[in-house]
Amino acid sequence: MRKKLSVFVGLLLIMLIATSCSSPFQEFSNRGMSEEEVTITTDDIPEEPDKQELISKIKGNTSEQIDDVIEANFSLMDVVSGEGNQHAEIYATKRFALSELATVLIDAMEPEKASEVKDNQQIFIYPDHFVTLKESEEDDNVLLIEVAEDEFVRRNYSPSFLGTYFTFRLLDSLFGNNWSNRRAETCRAGDCYGGYTGKGYYPDGKPKRGNTTFRGGGPGAGK
């Protein structure tokens, strides 16, 4: 009887230990897999300098990288991760309209290519980065600024989306090896990224967005 009781107590202890060890892991896994739509409003954006001060800082920058210029002057709001461990950073401002900030950025650092404004968006191609200015669909007073590494664009973007702004000939010359046709084949079989919407993007069929609950933090945060 004592032997059976000892065995029972031992099994009970093992079960308790296993439960205590597994629960935090399960909780962590569920948190990592959860995805909520991100809405960026004026209330989410930390206090910014006034427009003229921002213009002076942007035009007076000493960096040769557009991502450094944007990081130094605007608040990071979200990060989108894709295949190849590359990412796109989402900044926001309530100080500028799209045309105003486009003019300031071009004057400060001229892009290699600039698209026309379509669907309330404009895209600039810089060395190593694509910069997209987009009027928020949720808040008329918010302008979103997406800074995507060119490798993120090459491996995640939809050619049909980019083809709205640039010719396929240009895109193929940038990414090589008949990129637009090859990428179109990939996109037929699964989801491809078509610019920031605040919703999840899952290139492998599972959540890969990072920092979806990040809010504010000031210029330069999160990098």
Short mmCIF file of C-alpha atoms in Angstrom, two decimals:
data_model
loop_
_atom_site.label_atom_id
_atom_site.label_comp_id
_atom_site.label_asym_id
_atom_site.label_seq_id
_atom_site.Cartn_x
_atom_site.Cartn_y
_atom_site.Cartn_z
CA MET A 1 0.00 0.00 0.00
CA ARG A 2 2.79 2.40 0.95
CA LYS A 3 4.59 1.54 -2.28
CA LYS A 4 1.50 2.33 -4.36
CA LEU A 5 1.00 5.58 -2.45
CA SER A 6 4.61 6.59 -3.06
CA VAL A 7 4.25 5.86 -6.77
CA PHE A 8 1.03 7.90 -6.89
CA VAL A 9 2.64 10.86 -5.09
CA GLY A 10 5.64 10.70 -7.40
CA LEU A 11 3.45 10.77 -10.51
CA LEU A 12 1.47 13.67 -9.07
CA LEU A 13 4.65 15.68 -8.46
CA ILE A 14 5.86 15.00 -12.00
CA MET A 15 2.54 16.21 -13.41
CA LEU A 16 2.66 19.38 -11.30
CA ILE A 17 6.23 20.15 -12.39
CA ALA A 18 5.38 19.53 -16.04
CA THR A 19 2.35 21.79 -15.81
CA SER A 20 4.28 24.61 -14.16
CA CYS A 21 7.00 24.40 -16.80
CA SER A 22 4.72 24.18 -19.81
CA SER A 23 2.22 26.89 -18.96
CA PRO A 24 4.55 29.89 -19.39
CA PHE A 25 5.79 28.45 -22.71
CA GLN A 26 2.25 28.02 -23.95
CA GLU A 27 1.37 31.54 -22.86
CA PHE A 28 4.43 32.90 -24.66
CA SER A 29 3.58 30.95 -27.80
CA ASN A 30 0.04 32.25 -27.84
CA ARG A 31 1.24 35.80 -27.38
CA GLY A 32 3.68 35.39 -30.22
CA MET A 33 1.02 34.02 -32.53
CA SER A 34 -1.64 36.60 -31.75
CA GLU A 35 -2.19 39.33 -34.31
CA GLU A 36 -4.22 42.48 -33.92
CA GLU A 37 -4.88 45.14 -36.50
CA VAL A 38 -2.82 48.24 -35.81
CA THR A 39 -4.50 51.62 -36.14
CA ILE A 40 -2.26 54.68 -35.92
CA THR A 41 -4.02 57.91 -35.00
CA THR A 42 -2.85 61.37 -33.96
CA ASP A 43 -3.26 60.31 -30.32
CA ASP A 44 -0.69 57.53 -30.83
CA ILE A 45 2.02 59.82 -32.19
CA PRO A 46 4.29 61.37 -29.55
CA GLU A 47 4.61 65.14 -29.48
CA GLU A 48 6.61 66.40 -32.47
CA PRO A 49 8.57 69.59 -33.11
CA ASP A 50 6.71 72.14 -35.20
CA LYS A 51 6.83 71.86 -38.98
CA GLN A 52 9.50 74.49 -39.60
CA GLU A 53 11.83 72.96 -37.03
CA LEU A 54 11.42 69.54 -38.63
CA ILE A 55 12.08 70.98 -42.08
CA SER A 56 15.27 72.64 -40.85
CA LYS A 57 16.47 69.42 -39.19
CA ILE A 58 15.73 67.29 -42.25
CA LYS A 59 17.40 69.69 -44.67
CA GLY A 60 20.35 70.13 -42.32
CA ASN A 61 21.00 66.41 -41.94
CA THR A 62 24.53 65.16 -42.43
CA SER A 63 23.70 61.51 -43.10
CA GLU A 64 23.86 59.99 -46.57
CA GLN A 65 21.20 57.39 -45.73
CA ILE A 66 17.51 58.25 -46.00
CA ASP A 67 16.55 55.77 -43.27
CA ASP A 68 18.79 57.63 -40.81
CA VAL A 69 17.16 60.93 -41.72
CA ILE A 70 13.64 59.62 -41.18
CA GLU A 71 14.60 57.74 -38.01
CA ALA A 72 16.09 60.90 -36.51
CA ASN A 73 13.01 63.02 -37.09
CA PHE A 74 9.91 60.83 -36.85
CA SER A 75 8.49 58.34 -34.37
CA LEU A 76 8.67 54.62 -35.11
CA MET A 77 5.18 53.15 -34.81
CA ASP A 78 5.39 49.62 -36.18
CA VAL A 79 7.76 47.10 -37.80
CA VAL A 80 6.83 44.59 -40.49
CA SER A 81 9.11 41.54 -40.85
CA GLY A 82 9.26 39.36 -43.95
CA GLU A 83 11.27 36.62 -45.59
CA GLY A 84 15.03 36.83 -45.44
CA ASN A 85 15.01 38.48 -42.00
CA GLN A 86 14.47 41.83 -43.69
CA HIS A 87 11.98 44.40 -42.48
CA ALA A 88 10.07 47.59 -43.13
CA GLU A 89 9.77 50.30 -40.49
CA ILE A 90 6.61 52.36 -40.18
CA TYR A 91 6.89 55.96 -38.97
CA ALA A 92 4.15 58.56 -38.69
CA THR A 93 3.73 62.32 -38.52
CA LYS A 94 0.87 64.73 -38.02
CA ARG A 95 2.87 67.76 -39.13
CA PHE A 96 2.93 67.20 -42.90
CA ALA A 97 0.64 66.49 -45.80
CA LEU A 98 1.98 64.03 -48.35
CA SER A 99 3.02 66.66 -50.91
CA GLU A 100 4.72 68.76 -48.24
CA LEU A 101 6.91 65.99 -46.86
CA ALA A 102 7.67 64.69 -50.36
CA THR A 103 9.09 68.10 -51.30
CA VAL A 104 11.15 68.30 -48.10
CA LEU A 105 12.65 64.82 -48.55
CA ILE A 106 13.48 65.38 -52.20
CA ASP A 107 15.17 68.70 -51.40
CA ALA A 108 17.15 67.12 -48.57
CA MET A 109 18.14 63.91 -50.38
CA GLU A 110 17.11 63.38 -53.97
CA PRO A 111 15.89 59.83 -54.67
CA GLU A 112 17.00 57.79 -57.66
CA LYS A 113 13.37 57.48 -58.73
CA ALA A 114 10.13 59.07 -57.57
CA SER A 115 6.71 57.78 -58.52
CA GLU A 116 3.61 59.81 -59.20
CA VAL A 117 1.04 60.07 -56.42
CA LYS A 118 -1.51 57.28 -56.83
CA ASP A 119 -4.10 56.04 -54.35
CA ASN A 120 -2.88 58.70 -51.90
CA GLN A 121 0.61 57.17 -51.92
CA GLN A 122 4.00 58.08 -53.37
CA ILE A 123 7.10 55.90 -53.46
CA PHE A 124 10.75 56.96 -53.61
CA ILE A 125 13.61 54.66 -54.52
CA TYR A 126 16.84 55.43 -52.70
CA PRO A 127 20.05 53.39 -52.58
CA ASP A 128 19.22 50.42 -50.32
CA HIS A 129 15.71 51.61 -49.40
CA PHE A 130 12.21 52.24 -50.69
CA VAL A 131 10.34 55.05 -48.94
CA THR A 132 6.55 55.21 -49.18
CA LEU A 133 4.50 58.18 -48.07
CA LYS A 134 0.88 57.22 -47.48
CA GLU A 135 -2.09 59.14 -46.19
CA SER A 136 -3.70 57.20 -43.37
CA GLU A 137 -7.09 55.72 -44.16
CA GLU A 138 -8.07 55.84 -40.48
CA ASP A 139 -7.03 59.40 -39.61
CA ASP A 140 -6.88 62.25 -42.13
CA ASN A 141 -4.33 64.05 -39.97
CA VAL A 142 -1.77 61.23 -40.06
CA LEU A 143 0.83 60.62 -42.75
CA LEU A 144 2.51 57.20 -42.67
CA ILE A 145 6.15 56.82 -43.72
CA GLU A 146 7.31 53.33 -44.62
CA VAL A 147 11.04 52.71 -44.93
CA ALA A 148 11.71 49.28 -46.45
CA GLU A 149 15.09 47.73 -47.12
CA ASP A 150 15.41 46.91 -50.82
CA GLU A 151 15.90 43.23 -49.97
CA PHE A 152 12.59 43.27 -48.10
CA VAL A 153 10.96 44.77 -51.19
CA ARG A 154 12.57 42.20 -53.49
CA ARG A 155 11.52 39.21 -51.40
CA ASN A 156 8.11 40.30 -50.15
CA TYR A 157 6.43 42.95 -52.29
CA SER A 158 3.79 42.20 -54.89
CA PRO A 159 4.90 43.16 -58.42
CA SER A 160 1.34 44.18 -59.26
CA PHE A 161 1.44 46.71 -56.41
CA LEU A 162 4.83 48.14 -57.36
CA GLY A 163 3.85 48.06 -61.04
CA THR A 164 1.26 50.71 -60.25
CA TYR A 165 4.08 53.11 -59.45
CA PHE A 166 7.05 51.96 -61.55
CA THR A 167 7.55 50.11 -64.82
CA PHE A 168 8.35 46.42 -64.68
CA ARG A 169 11.45 47.16 -66.76
CA LEU A 170 12.75 49.42 -63.99
CA LEU A 171 11.89 46.89 -61.28
CA ASP A 172 13.59 44.07 -63.19
CA SER A 173 16.69 46.22 -63.62
CA LEU A 174 16.78 46.83 -59.86
CA PHE A 175 16.12 43.28 -58.67
CA GLY A 176 17.43 41.27 -61.63
CA ASN A 177 16.66 37.89 -63.16
CA ASN A 178 13.21 38.76 -64.54
CA TRP A 179 12.01 39.62 -61.03
CA SER A 180 8.49 40.77 -61.93
CA ASN A 181 7.50 37.53 -63.70
CA ARG A 182 9.13 35.26 -61.12
CA ARG A 183 7.61 37.18 -58.25
CA ALA A 184 4.19 37.14 -59.91
CA GLU A 185 4.34 33.33 -60.01
CA THR A 186 5.13 33.24 -56.30
CA CYS A 187 2.32 35.64 -55.49
CA ARG A 188 -0.24 33.46 -57.25
CA ALA A 189 0.44 30.71 -54.72
CA GLY A 190 0.31 32.85 -51.59
CA ASP A 191 0.08 36.21 -49.93
CA CYS A 192 2.42 39.01 -51.05
CA TYR A 193 3.00 42.34 -49.40
CA GLY A 194 1.26 45.32 -50.96
CA GLY A 195 2.29 48.14 -48.68
CA TYR A 196 1.44 48.90 -45.06
CA THR A 197 -2.20 48.61 -44.02
CA GLY A 198 -1.88 47.94 -40.28
CA LYS A 199 -2.88 44.32 -40.80
CA GLY A 200 -0.74 41.20 -40.54
CA TYR A 201 1.46 40.01 -43.40
CA TYR A 202 2.36 36.32 -43.36
CA PRO A 203 4.77 35.32 -46.16
CA ASP A 204 5.14 31.81 -44.72
CA GLY A 205 1.50 31.37 -43.78
CA LYS A 206 2.09 32.31 -40.14
CA PRO A 207 2.47 35.61 -38.26
CA LYS A 208 5.82 37.32 -38.72
CA ARG A 209 5.04 40.93 -37.91
CA GLY A 210 7.09 42.45 -35.13
CA ASN A 211 6.28 45.14 -32.59
CA THR A 212 2.65 45.35 -33.66
CA THR A 213 1.68 46.87 -30.33
CA PHE A 214 4.53 49.39 -30.33
CA ARG A 215 3.37 52.94 -29.88
CA GLY A 216 5.50 56.04 -30.05
CA GLY A 217 8.80 56.04 -28.24
CA GLY A 218 10.13 59.09 -30.00
CA PRO A 219 12.47 59.47 -32.96
CA GLY A 220 15.04 56.71 -33.19
CA ALA A 221 13.24 54.27 -30.93
CA GLY A 222 13.15 50.60 -31.75
CA LYS A 223 16.15 50.37 -34.05
#
